[in-house]
Amino acid sequence: MFGILASIIDGVLVGSVYGLAAMGLTLIWGVMNVINLSHGAMIVAGMFGLFYLSTLLGAPAYAAIPPVVVAGFAVGVGLYWIAVHRMIGRPPLMSLLATFSVNMVLIGLGTTVWGTVLFNVPVSLPGITWQGYTFTGTHIMAAVVTGAIAGLLYLFLYRTRPGKAIRAVASNREAAELNGIPTRQVLSLAFGLGIALACSSGALIATMFPFTVLSGTAYQLKSFVVTVLGGLGNPAGALLGGVALGLLEGLMTPFMPVSWTLIAEFVVFVIVLIAFPGGLFNFRRS
């Protein structure tokens, strides 16, 4: 019985990182109504960013996360002006195709350079042992860092002028423009933040699990599941949705093969879409 409880706790720790990844996806949707299909590639970019900073340059793994976040933000702003800016206000298919094209280009470049070789970031952290079960130190640290990043995002969105501008544009872009808010710059800022969150989640995932260039697809799919659970455009709900998905994985792991986990998650995905189209944790629902 304790083994099941331990599996659930470990699932929640990992699920918080899923929530962090989904926060980037849902932030972009909430501000500009763009579904970013390059999300998985950006998660992988965070993984490789951490790998090179920690293994080749010798930087401590967790000390390398802030540079990865900053680089992800810069890449996100650049991608917005290159691939997304002209798609704003057009049919949703246009932005889908634009971000999908970016995703395919990045995956193609990645497989050309690295192939599909398995990479690993060696991180040694003491875990916590309780009644014979050890909670991995990297999982605990990933959840702590996720909480810190989520808290900083909340402070940015609700306590700073640029953050309030993002919320204003998300609420009503036309009204924001009438009040003198430079919406184009705000949209690029929001897209950069979304990519930075994706890269930060990728960096944290790299401290926990091995990865390849193609690993982003699975985490992108999980991000979509989490986003539906939390409600589109709701970063706080995304974090809770990630924890819920981790809880679900923790419950299933002792009873079924790992290969069935993703199938079960998509069954939940469909059920939530039908029964709760606004999301389970969308506190802004009427």
Coordinates of N, CA, C and O in Angstrom, one line a residue, residues 62-209:
Y62 N 21.8 22.9 -12.2 CA 20.7 23.9 -11.8 C 21.2 25.3 -12.0 O 20.3 26.2 -12.2
A63 N 22.5 25.6 -11.9 CA 22.9 26.9 -12.2 C 22.8 27.3 -13.7 O 22.8 28.4 -14.1
A64 N 22.8 26.2 -14.5 CA 22.7 26.4 -16.0 C 21.2 26.7 -16.4 O 21.0 27.1 -17.6
I65 N 20.3 26.5 -15.6 CA 18.9 26.8 -16.0 C 18.6 28.2 -16.3 O 17.9 28.5 -17.3
P66 N 19.0 29.2 -15.5 CA 18.7 30.6 -15.8 C 19.2 31.0 -17.2 O 18.5 31.6 -18.0
P67 N 20.5 30.7 -17.6 CA 20.9 31.0 -19.0 C 20.0 30.3 -20.0 O 19.8 30.9 -21.1
V68 N 19.6 29.1 -19.8 CA 18.7 28.4 -20.7 C 17.4 29.2 -20.8 O 16.8 29.4 -21.9
V69 N 16.8 29.7 -19.7 CA 15.6 30.4 -19.7 C 15.8 31.7 -20.5 O 14.9 32.1 -21.4
V70 N 16.9 32.4 -20.3 CA 17.1 33.7 -21.0 C 17.3 33.5 -22.5 O 16.7 34.2 -23.3
A71 N 18.0 32.4 -22.8 CA 18.2 32.1 -24.3 C 16.9 31.7 -24.9 O 16.6 32.1 -26.0
G72 N 16.1 30.9 -24.1 CA 14.8 30.6 -24.7 C 13.9 31.8 -24.9 O 13.2 31.8 -25.9
F73 N 13.9 32.7 -24.0 CA 13.1 33.9 -24.2 C 13.6 34.7 -25.5 O 12.7 35.1 -26.3
A74 N 14.9 34.8 -25.6 CA 15.4 35.5 -26.8 C 15.0 34.8 -28.1 O 14.6 35.4 -29.1
V75 N 15.1 33.5 -28.1 CA 14.7 32.7 -29.3 C 13.2 32.8 -29.5 O 12.8 33.0 -30.7
G76 N 12.4 32.8 -28.5 CA 11.0 33.0 -28.6 C 10.6 34.3 -29.2 O 9.7 34.4 -30.1
V77 N 11.2 35.4 -28.8 CA 10.9 36.7 -29.3 C 11.3 36.7 -30.8 O 10.6 37.2 -31.7
G78 N 12.5 36.1 -31.2 CA 12.9 36.1 -32.6 C 11.9 35.2 -33.4 O 11.5 35.7 -34.5
L79 N 11.4 34.1 -32.9 CA 10.5 33.3 -33.6 C 9.2 34.0 -33.8 O 8.5 33.8 -34.9
Y80 N 8.8 34.8 -32.8 CA 7.5 35.5 -33.0 C 7.6 36.5 -34.2 O 6.7 36.5 -35.0
W81 N 8.7 37.2 -34.3 CA 8.8 38.2 -35.4 C 9.0 37.5 -36.7 O 8.6 38.0 -37.8
I82 N 9.6 36.4 -36.7 CA 9.9 35.7 -38.0 C 8.7 34.9 -38.5 O 8.4 34.9 -39.7
A83 N 8.1 34.1 -37.6 CA 7.1 33.1 -38.0 C 5.6 33.4 -37.6 O 4.7 32.9 -38.2
V84 N 5.4 34.2 -36.5 CA 4.1 34.2 -35.9 C 3.5 35.6 -36.1 O 2.2 35.7 -36.3
H85 N 4.3 36.7 -36.1 CA 3.7 38.0 -36.1 C 2.7 38.3 -37.3 O 1.6 38.8 -37.0
R86 N 3.0 37.8 -38.5 CA 2.1 38.1 -39.6 C 0.9 37.2 -39.6 O -0.1 37.4 -40.3
M87 N 0.9 36.2 -38.7 CA -0.3 35.3 -38.6 C -1.3 35.7 -37.6 O -2.4 35.1 -37.6
I88 N -1.0 36.7 -36.8 CA -1.9 37.2 -35.8 C -3.2 37.8 -36.5 O -3.0 38.6 -37.3
G89 N -4.3 37.4 -36.0 CA -5.6 37.9 -36.6 C -6.0 37.1 -37.9 O -7.1 37.4 -38.3
R90 N -5.2 36.2 -38.4 CA -5.6 35.4 -39.5 C -6.3 34.1 -39.1 O -6.3 33.8 -37.9
P91 N -6.8 33.3 -40.0 CA -7.4 32.1 -39.6 C -6.4 31.2 -38.8 O -5.2 31.2 -39.0
P92 N -6.9 30.5 -37.7 CA -6.0 29.7 -36.8 C -5.1 28.8 -37.6 O -4.0 28.5 -37.1
L93 N -5.6 28.2 -38.7 CA -4.8 27.3 -39.5 C -3.5 27.9 -39.9 O -2.4 27.2 -40.0
M94 N -3.4 29.2 -40.2 CA -2.2 29.9 -40.6 C -1.1 29.8 -39.5 O 0.0 29.4 -39.8
S95 N -1.5 30.1 -38.3 CA -0.5 30.1 -37.2 C -0.1 28.6 -36.9 O 1.0 28.3 -36.5
L96 N -1.1 27.7 -37.0 CA -0.8 26.3 -36.8 C 0.3 25.8 -37.8 O 1.3 25.2 -37.5
L97 N 0.1 26.2 -39.1 CA 1.1 25.8 -40.1 C 2.4 26.4 -39.9 O 3.5 25.8 -40.1
A98 N 2.4 27.7 -39.5 CA 3.6 28.4 -39.3 C 4.5 27.8 -38.2 O 5.7 27.5 -38.3
T99 N 3.8 27.5 -37.0 CA 4.6 27.0 -35.9 C 4.9 25.5 -36.2 O 6.0 25.0 -35.7
F100 N 4.1 24.8 -36.9 CA 4.4 23.4 -37.3 C 5.6 23.4 -38.2 O 6.5 22.5 -38.1
S101 N 5.7 24.3 -39.1 CA 6.9 24.4 -40.0 C 8.2 24.7 -39.2 O 9.2 24.1 -39.5
V102 N 8.1 25.6 -38.2 CA 9.2 25.8 -37.4 C 9.6 24.5 -36.6 O 10.8 24.2 -36.6
N103 N 8.6 23.8 -36.2 CA 8.9 22.5 -35.5 C 9.6 21.6 -36.4 O 10.6 20.9 -35.9
M104 N 9.2 21.4 -37.6 CA 9.8 20.4 -38.5 C 11.2 20.9 -38.9 O 12.1 20.0 -39.0
V105 N 11.4 22.2 -39.1 CA 12.8 22.6 -39.4 C 13.7 22.3 -38.2 O 14.8 21.8 -38.4
L106 N 13.3 22.6 -37.0 CA 14.1 22.4 -35.8 C 14.4 20.9 -35.6 O 15.6 20.5 -35.3
I107 N 13.4 20.1 -35.8 CA 13.6 18.6 -35.7 C 14.5 18.1 -36.7 O 15.4 17.3 -36.5
G108 N 14.4 18.6 -38.0 CA 15.2 18.2 -39.1 C 16.7 18.6 -38.8 O 17.6 17.8 -39.0
L109 N 16.9 19.8 -38.4 CA 18.3 20.2 -38.0 C 18.8 19.4 -36.9 O 20.0 19.0 -36.9
G110 N 18.0 19.1 -35.9 CA 18.5 18.4 -34.8 C 18.9 17.0 -35.1 O 19.9 16.5 -34.7
T111 N 18.0 16.3 -35.9 CA 18.4 14.9 -36.3 C 19.6 14.9 -37.2 O 20.4 13.9 -37.2
T112 N 19.8 15.9 -38.0 CA 21.0 16.0 -38.9 C 22.2 16.1 -38.0 O 23.3 15.5 -38.3
V113 N 22.2 16.9 -37.0 CA 23.4 17.2 -36.2 C 23.6 16.0 -35.2 O 24.7 15.6 -35.0
W114 N 22.6 15.6 -34.5 CA 22.7 14.7 -33.4 C 22.2 13.3 -33.6 O 22.4 12.3 -32.9
G115 N 21.4 13.1 -34.7 CA 20.7 11.8 -34.9 C 19.7 11.6 -33.9 O 19.1 12.5 -33.4
T116 N 19.5 10.3 -33.5 CA 18.5 10.0 -32.5 C 19.3 9.3 -31.3 O 18.7 8.5 -30.6
V117 N 20.5 9.7 -31.1 CA 21.3 9.2 -30.0 C 20.7 9.6 -28.6 O 20.2 10.8 -28.5
L118 N 20.8 8.8 -27.7 CA 20.3 9.1 -26.3 C 21.3 9.9 -25.6 O 22.5 9.6 -25.5
F119 N 20.8 11.0 -25.0 CA 21.7 11.9 -24.2 C 21.2 11.8 -22.7 O 20.1 11.5 -22.4
N120 N 22.2 12.2 -21.9 CA 21.9 12.1 -20.4 C 22.7 13.2 -19.7 O 23.9 13.4 -20.0
V121 N 22.1 13.9 -18.8 CA 22.7 14.9 -18.0 C 23.0 14.3 -16.6 O 22.0 14.1 -15.8
P122 N 24.2 14.0 -16.2 CA 24.4 13.3 -14.9 C 24.3 14.3 -13.8 O 25.0 15.3 -13.7
V123 N 23.3 14.1 -13.0 CA 23.0 15.0 -11.8 C 22.9 14.1 -10.6 O 22.2 13.1 -10.6
S124 N 23.7 14.4 -9.6 CA 23.7 13.6 -8.4 C 23.2 14.5 -7.2 O 23.8 15.4 -6.8
L125 N 22.0 14.1 -6.7 CA 21.4 14.8 -5.6 C 20.9 13.7 -4.6 O 20.3 12.7 -5.0
P126 N 21.1 13.9 -3.3 CA 20.6 12.9 -2.4 C 19.1 12.9 -2.3 O 18.5 14.0 -2.4
G127 N 18.5 11.8 -2.3 CA 17.1 11.7 -2.2 C 16.6 11.6 -0.7 O 17.4 11.8 0.2
I128 N 15.3 11.4 -0.6 CA 14.7 11.3 0.7 C 14.1 9.9 0.9 O 13.3 9.5 0.1
T129 N 14.6 9.2 1.9 CA 14.2 7.8 2.1 C 13.1 7.8 3.2 O 13.3 8.3 4.2
W130 N 12.0 7.1 2.8 CA 10.9 7.0 3.8 C 10.3 5.6 3.7 O 9.8 5.2 2.7
Q131 N 10.4 4.9 4.8 CA 9.9 3.5 4.9 C 10.4 2.7 3.8 O 9.6 1.9 3.2
G132 N 11.7 2.8 3.5 CA 12.3 1.9 2.5 C 12.1 2.4 1.1 O 12.7 1.8 0.2
Y133 N 11.4 3.5 0.8 CA 11.3 4.0 -0.5 C 12.0 5.3 -0.6 O 11.8 6.2 0.2
T134 N 12.8 5.5 -1.7 CA 13.6 6.7 -1.8 C 13.0 7.6 -2.9 O 12.8 7.2 -4.1
F135 N 12.7 8.8 -2.5 CA 12.2 9.8 -3.5 C 13.4 10.5 -4.1 O 14.2 11.1 -3.4
T136 N 13.5 10.4 -5.4 CA 14.7 10.9 -6.1 C 15.0 12.3 -5.9 O 14.0 13.2 -6.0
G137 N 16.2 12.7 -5.6 CA 16.5 14.1 -5.3 C 16.3 15.0 -6.5 O 15.8 16.1 -6.4
T138 N 16.5 14.5 -7.7 CA 16.3 15.3 -8.9 C 14.8 15.6 -9.1 O 14.4 16.7 -9.6
H139 N 13.9 14.7 -8.8 CA 12.5 14.9 -8.9 C 12.0 15.9 -7.9 O 11.2 16.8 -8.2
I140 N 12.6 15.9 -6.7 CA 12.2 16.8 -5.6 C 12.7 18.2 -6.1 O 11.9 19.2 -6.0
M141 N 13.9 18.3 -6.5 CA 14.5 19.6 -6.9 C 13.7 20.2 -8.1 O 13.4 21.4 -8.2
A142 N 13.3 19.3 -9.0 CA 12.5 19.8 -10.2 C 11.2 20.4 -9.8 O 10.8 21.5 -10.3
A143 N 10.5 19.8 -8.8 CA 9.3 20.3 -8.3 C 9.5 21.7 -7.6 O 8.7 22.6 -7.7
V144 N 10.6 21.8 -6.8 CA 10.9 23.0 -6.1 C 11.2 24.1 -7.1 O 10.7 25.3 -7.0
V145 N 12.0 23.9 -8.1 CA 12.3 24.9 -9.1 C 11.1 25.3 -9.9 O 10.9 26.4 -10.2
T146 N 10.2 24.3 -10.2 CA 9.0 24.6 -10.9 C 8.1 25.5 -10.1 O 7.6 26.5 -10.6
G147 N 8.0 25.3 -8.7 CA 7.3 26.2 -7.9 C 7.8 27.6 -7.9 O 7.1 28.6 -7.9
A148 N 9.2 27.7 -7.9 CA 9.8 29.0 -7.9 C 9.5 29.7 -9.2 O 9.2 30.9 -9.2
I149 N 9.6 29.0 -10.3 CA 9.4 29.7 -11.6 C 7.9 30.1 -11.7 O 7.6 31.2 -12.2
A150 N 7.0 29.2 -11.3 CA 5.6 29.6 -11.3 C 5.3 30.8 -10.4 O 4.5 31.7 -10.8
G151 N 5.9 30.9 -9.3 CA 5.8 32.0 -8.4 C 6.3 33.3 -9.0 O 5.6 34.4 -8.9
L152 N 7.4 33.2 -9.7 CA 8.0 34.4 -10.3 C 7.1 34.8 -11.5 O 6.9 36.0 -11.7
L153 N 6.5 33.9 -12.2 CA 5.6 34.2 -13.3 C 4.4 34.9 -12.8 O 3.9 35.9 -13.4
Y154 N 3.9 34.5 -11.7 CA 2.7 35.1 -11.1 C 3.0 36.5 -10.7 O 2.3 37.5 -11.0
L155 N 4.2 36.7 -10.0 CA 4.6 38.1 -9.6 C 4.8 39.0 -10.8 O 4.4 40.2 -10.8
F156 N 5.3 38.4 -11.9 CA 5.5 39.2 -13.1 C 4.2 39.6 -13.7 O 4.0 40.8 -14.1
L157 N 3.3 38.7 -13.8 CA 2.0 39.0 -14.5 C 1.1 39.9 -13.7 O 0.3 40.7 -14.2
Y158 N 1.2 39.9 -12.3 CA 0.3 40.6 -11.5 C 0.9 41.8 -10.7 O 0.2 42.6 -10.1
R159 N 2.2 41.9 -10.8 CA 2.9 42.9 -10.0 C 3.8 43.9 -10.8 O 4.4 44.8 -10.2
T160 N 3.9 43.6 -12.1 CA 4.8 44.5 -12.9 C 4.0 45.1 -14.0 O 2.9 44.6 -14.4
R161 N 4.4 46.2 -14.5 CA 3.7 46.9 -15.6 C 3.7 46.1 -16.9 O 2.6 46.0 -17.5
P162 N 4.8 45.4 -17.3 CA 4.7 44.6 -18.5 C 3.8 43.4 -18.4 O 3.0 43.1 -19.3
G163 N 3.8 42.8 -17.1 CA 2.9 41.7 -16.9 C 1.4 42.1 -17.0 O 0.5 41.4 -17.5
K164 N 1.1 43.3 -16.4 CA -0.3 43.8 -16.5 C -0.7 44.1 -17.9 O -1.8 44.0 -18.3
A165 N 0.3 44.6 -18.7 CA 0.0 44.8 -20.1 C -0.3 43.5 -20.9 O -1.2 43.5 -21.7
I166 N 0.4 42.4 -20.5 CA 0.1 41.2 -21.1 C -1.3 40.7 -20.8 O -2.1 40.3 -21.7
R167 N -1.7 40.9 -19.5 CA -3.1 40.5 -19.1 C -4.1 41.4 -19.8 O -5.2 40.9 -20.2
A168 N -3.8 42.7 -20.0 CA -4.7 43.6 -20.7 C -4.9 43.2 -22.1 O -6.1 43.1 -22.6
V169 N -3.8 42.8 -22.8 CA -3.9 42.4 -24.2 C -4.7 41.1 -24.3 O -5.5 40.9 -25.2
A170 N -4.4 40.2 -23.4 CA -5.1 38.9 -23.4 C -6.6 39.1 -23.2 O -7.4 38.4 -23.8
S171 N -7.0 40.1 -22.4 CA -8.4 40.3 -22.1 C -9.1 41.0 -23.3 O -10.2 40.6 -23.7
N172 N -8.5 42.0 -23.8 CA -9.1 42.8 -24.9 C -8.0 43.5 -25.6 O -7.6 44.6 -25.2
R173 N -7.6 43.0 -26.8 CA -6.5 43.6 -27.5 C -6.8 45.0 -28.0 O -6.0 46.0 -27.9
E174 N -8.0 45.2 -28.5 CA -8.5 46.5 -29.1 C -8.5 47.5 -28.0 O -8.0 48.7 -28.2
A175 N -9.1 47.2 -26.9 CA -9.1 48.2 -25.8 C -7.7 48.5 -25.3 O -7.5 49.7 -24.9
A176 N -6.8 47.5 -25.2 CA -5.5 47.8 -24.8 C -4.8 48.8 -25.8 O -4.1 49.7 -25.3
E177 N -5.0 48.6 -27.1 CA -4.4 49.5 -28.0 C -5.0 50.9 -27.9 O -4.2 51.9 -28.0
L178 N -6.3 51.1 -27.6 CA -6.9 52.4 -27.4 C -6.3 53.1 -26.1 O -6.3 54.3 -26.0
N179 N -5.8 52.3 -25.2 CA -5.2 52.8 -24.0 C -3.7 53.0 -24.1 O -3.0 53.3 -23.1
G180 N -3.2 52.9 -25.3 CA -1.8 53.2 -25.6 C -0.8 52.1 -25.3 O 0.4 52.3 -25.3
I181 N -1.3 50.9 -25.1 CA -0.4 49.7 -24.9 C 0.2 49.2 -26.3 O -0.6 49.0 -27.2
P182 N 1.5 49.1 -26.4 CA 2.1 48.7 -27.7 C 1.9 47.1 -27.8 O 2.7 46.4 -27.4
T183 N 0.8 46.8 -28.4 CA 0.4 45.4 -28.4 C 1.3 44.5 -29.2 O 1.5 43.3 -28.8
R184 N 2.0 44.9 -30.2 CA 2.9 44.1 -30.9 C 4.1 43.7 -30.0 O 4.5 42.5 -30.0
Q185 N 4.6 44.6 -29.3 CA 5.7 44.3 -28.4 C 5.3 43.4 -27.3 O 6.0 42.5 -26.8
V186 N 4.0 43.6 -26.8 CA 3.5 42.8 -25.7 C 3.3 41.4 -26.2 O 3.6 40.4 -25.5
L187 N 2.8 41.2 -27.4 CA 2.6 39.9 -28.0 C 4.0 39.1 -28.1 O 4.1 38.0 -27.8
S188 N 5.0 39.9 -28.5 CA 6.3 39.2 -28.7 C 6.9 38.9 -27.3 O 7.5 37.8 -27.1
L189 N 6.6 39.7 -26.3 CA 7.0 39.4 -24.9 C 6.3 38.2 -24.4 O 7.0 37.3 -23.8
A190 N 5.0 38.1 -24.7 CA 4.3 36.9 -24.2 C 4.8 35.6 -24.9 O 4.9 34.6 -24.3
F191 N 5.1 35.7 -26.2 CA 5.6 34.5 -26.9 C 6.9 34.1 -26.4 O 7.2 33.0 -26.2
G192 N 7.8 35.1 -26.1 CA 9.1 34.8 -25.6 C 9.0 34.2 -24.2 O 9.7 33.2 -23.9
L193 N 8.0 34.6 -23.4 CA 7.8 34.0 -22.1 C 7.4 32.5 -22.2 O 7.8 31.7 -21.5
G194 N 6.5 32.3 -23.2 CA 6.0 31.0 -23.4 C 7.1 30.0 -23.8 O 7.2 28.9 -23.3
I195 N 7.9 30.5 -24.7 CA 9.1 29.6 -25.1 C 10.1 29.4 -24.0 O 10.6 28.4 -23.8
A196 N 10.3 30.5 -23.2 CA 11.2 30.4 -22.0 C 10.7 29.3 -21.0 O 11.5 28.6 -20.5
L197 N 9.4 29.3 -20.8 CA 8.8 28.3 -19.9 C 9.0 26.9 -20.5 O 9.3 25.9 -19.8
A198 N 8.8 26.7 -21.8 CA 9.0 25.4 -22.4 C 10.5 25.0 -22.3 O 10.7 23.8 -21.9
C199 N 11.4 25.9 -22.5 CA 12.8 25.6 -22.4 C 13.2 25.2 -20.9 O 14.0 24.3 -20.7
S200 N 12.6 26.0 -20.0 CA 12.9 25.7 -18.6 C 12.4 24.3 -18.2 O 13.1 23.6 -17.4
S201 N 11.2 23.9 -18.7 CA 10.7 22.6 -18.4 C 11.6 21.5 -19.0 O 11.8 20.5 -18.4
G202 N 12.0 21.8 -20.2 CA 12.9 20.8 -20.9 C 14.2 20.6 -20.1 O 14.7 19.5 -20.0
A203 N 14.8 21.7 -19.6 CA 16.0 21.7 -18.8 C 15.8 20.8 -17.5 O 16.6 20.0 -17.2
L204 N 14.6 21.0 -16.9 CA 14.3 20.2 -15.7 C 14.1 18.7 -16.0 O 14.5 17.9 -15.3
I205 N 13.4 18.5 -17.1 CA 13.2 17.1 -17.6 C 14.5 16.4 -17.8 O 14.7 15.2 -17.5
A206 N 15.5 17.2 -18.4 CA 16.8 16.6 -18.7 C 17.6 16.2 -17.5 O 18.4 15.3 -17.5
T207 N 17.3 16.8 -16.3 CA 17.9 16.4 -15.1 C 17.3 15.1 -14.5 O 18.0 14.5 -13.7
M208 N 16.2 14.7 -15.0 CA 15.5 13.6 -14.5 C 15.5 12.3 -15.4 O 15.7 11.2 -14.9
F209 N 15.5 12.6 -16.7 CA 15.3 11.4 -17.7 C 16.3 11.6 -18.9 O 16.6 12.8 -19.2

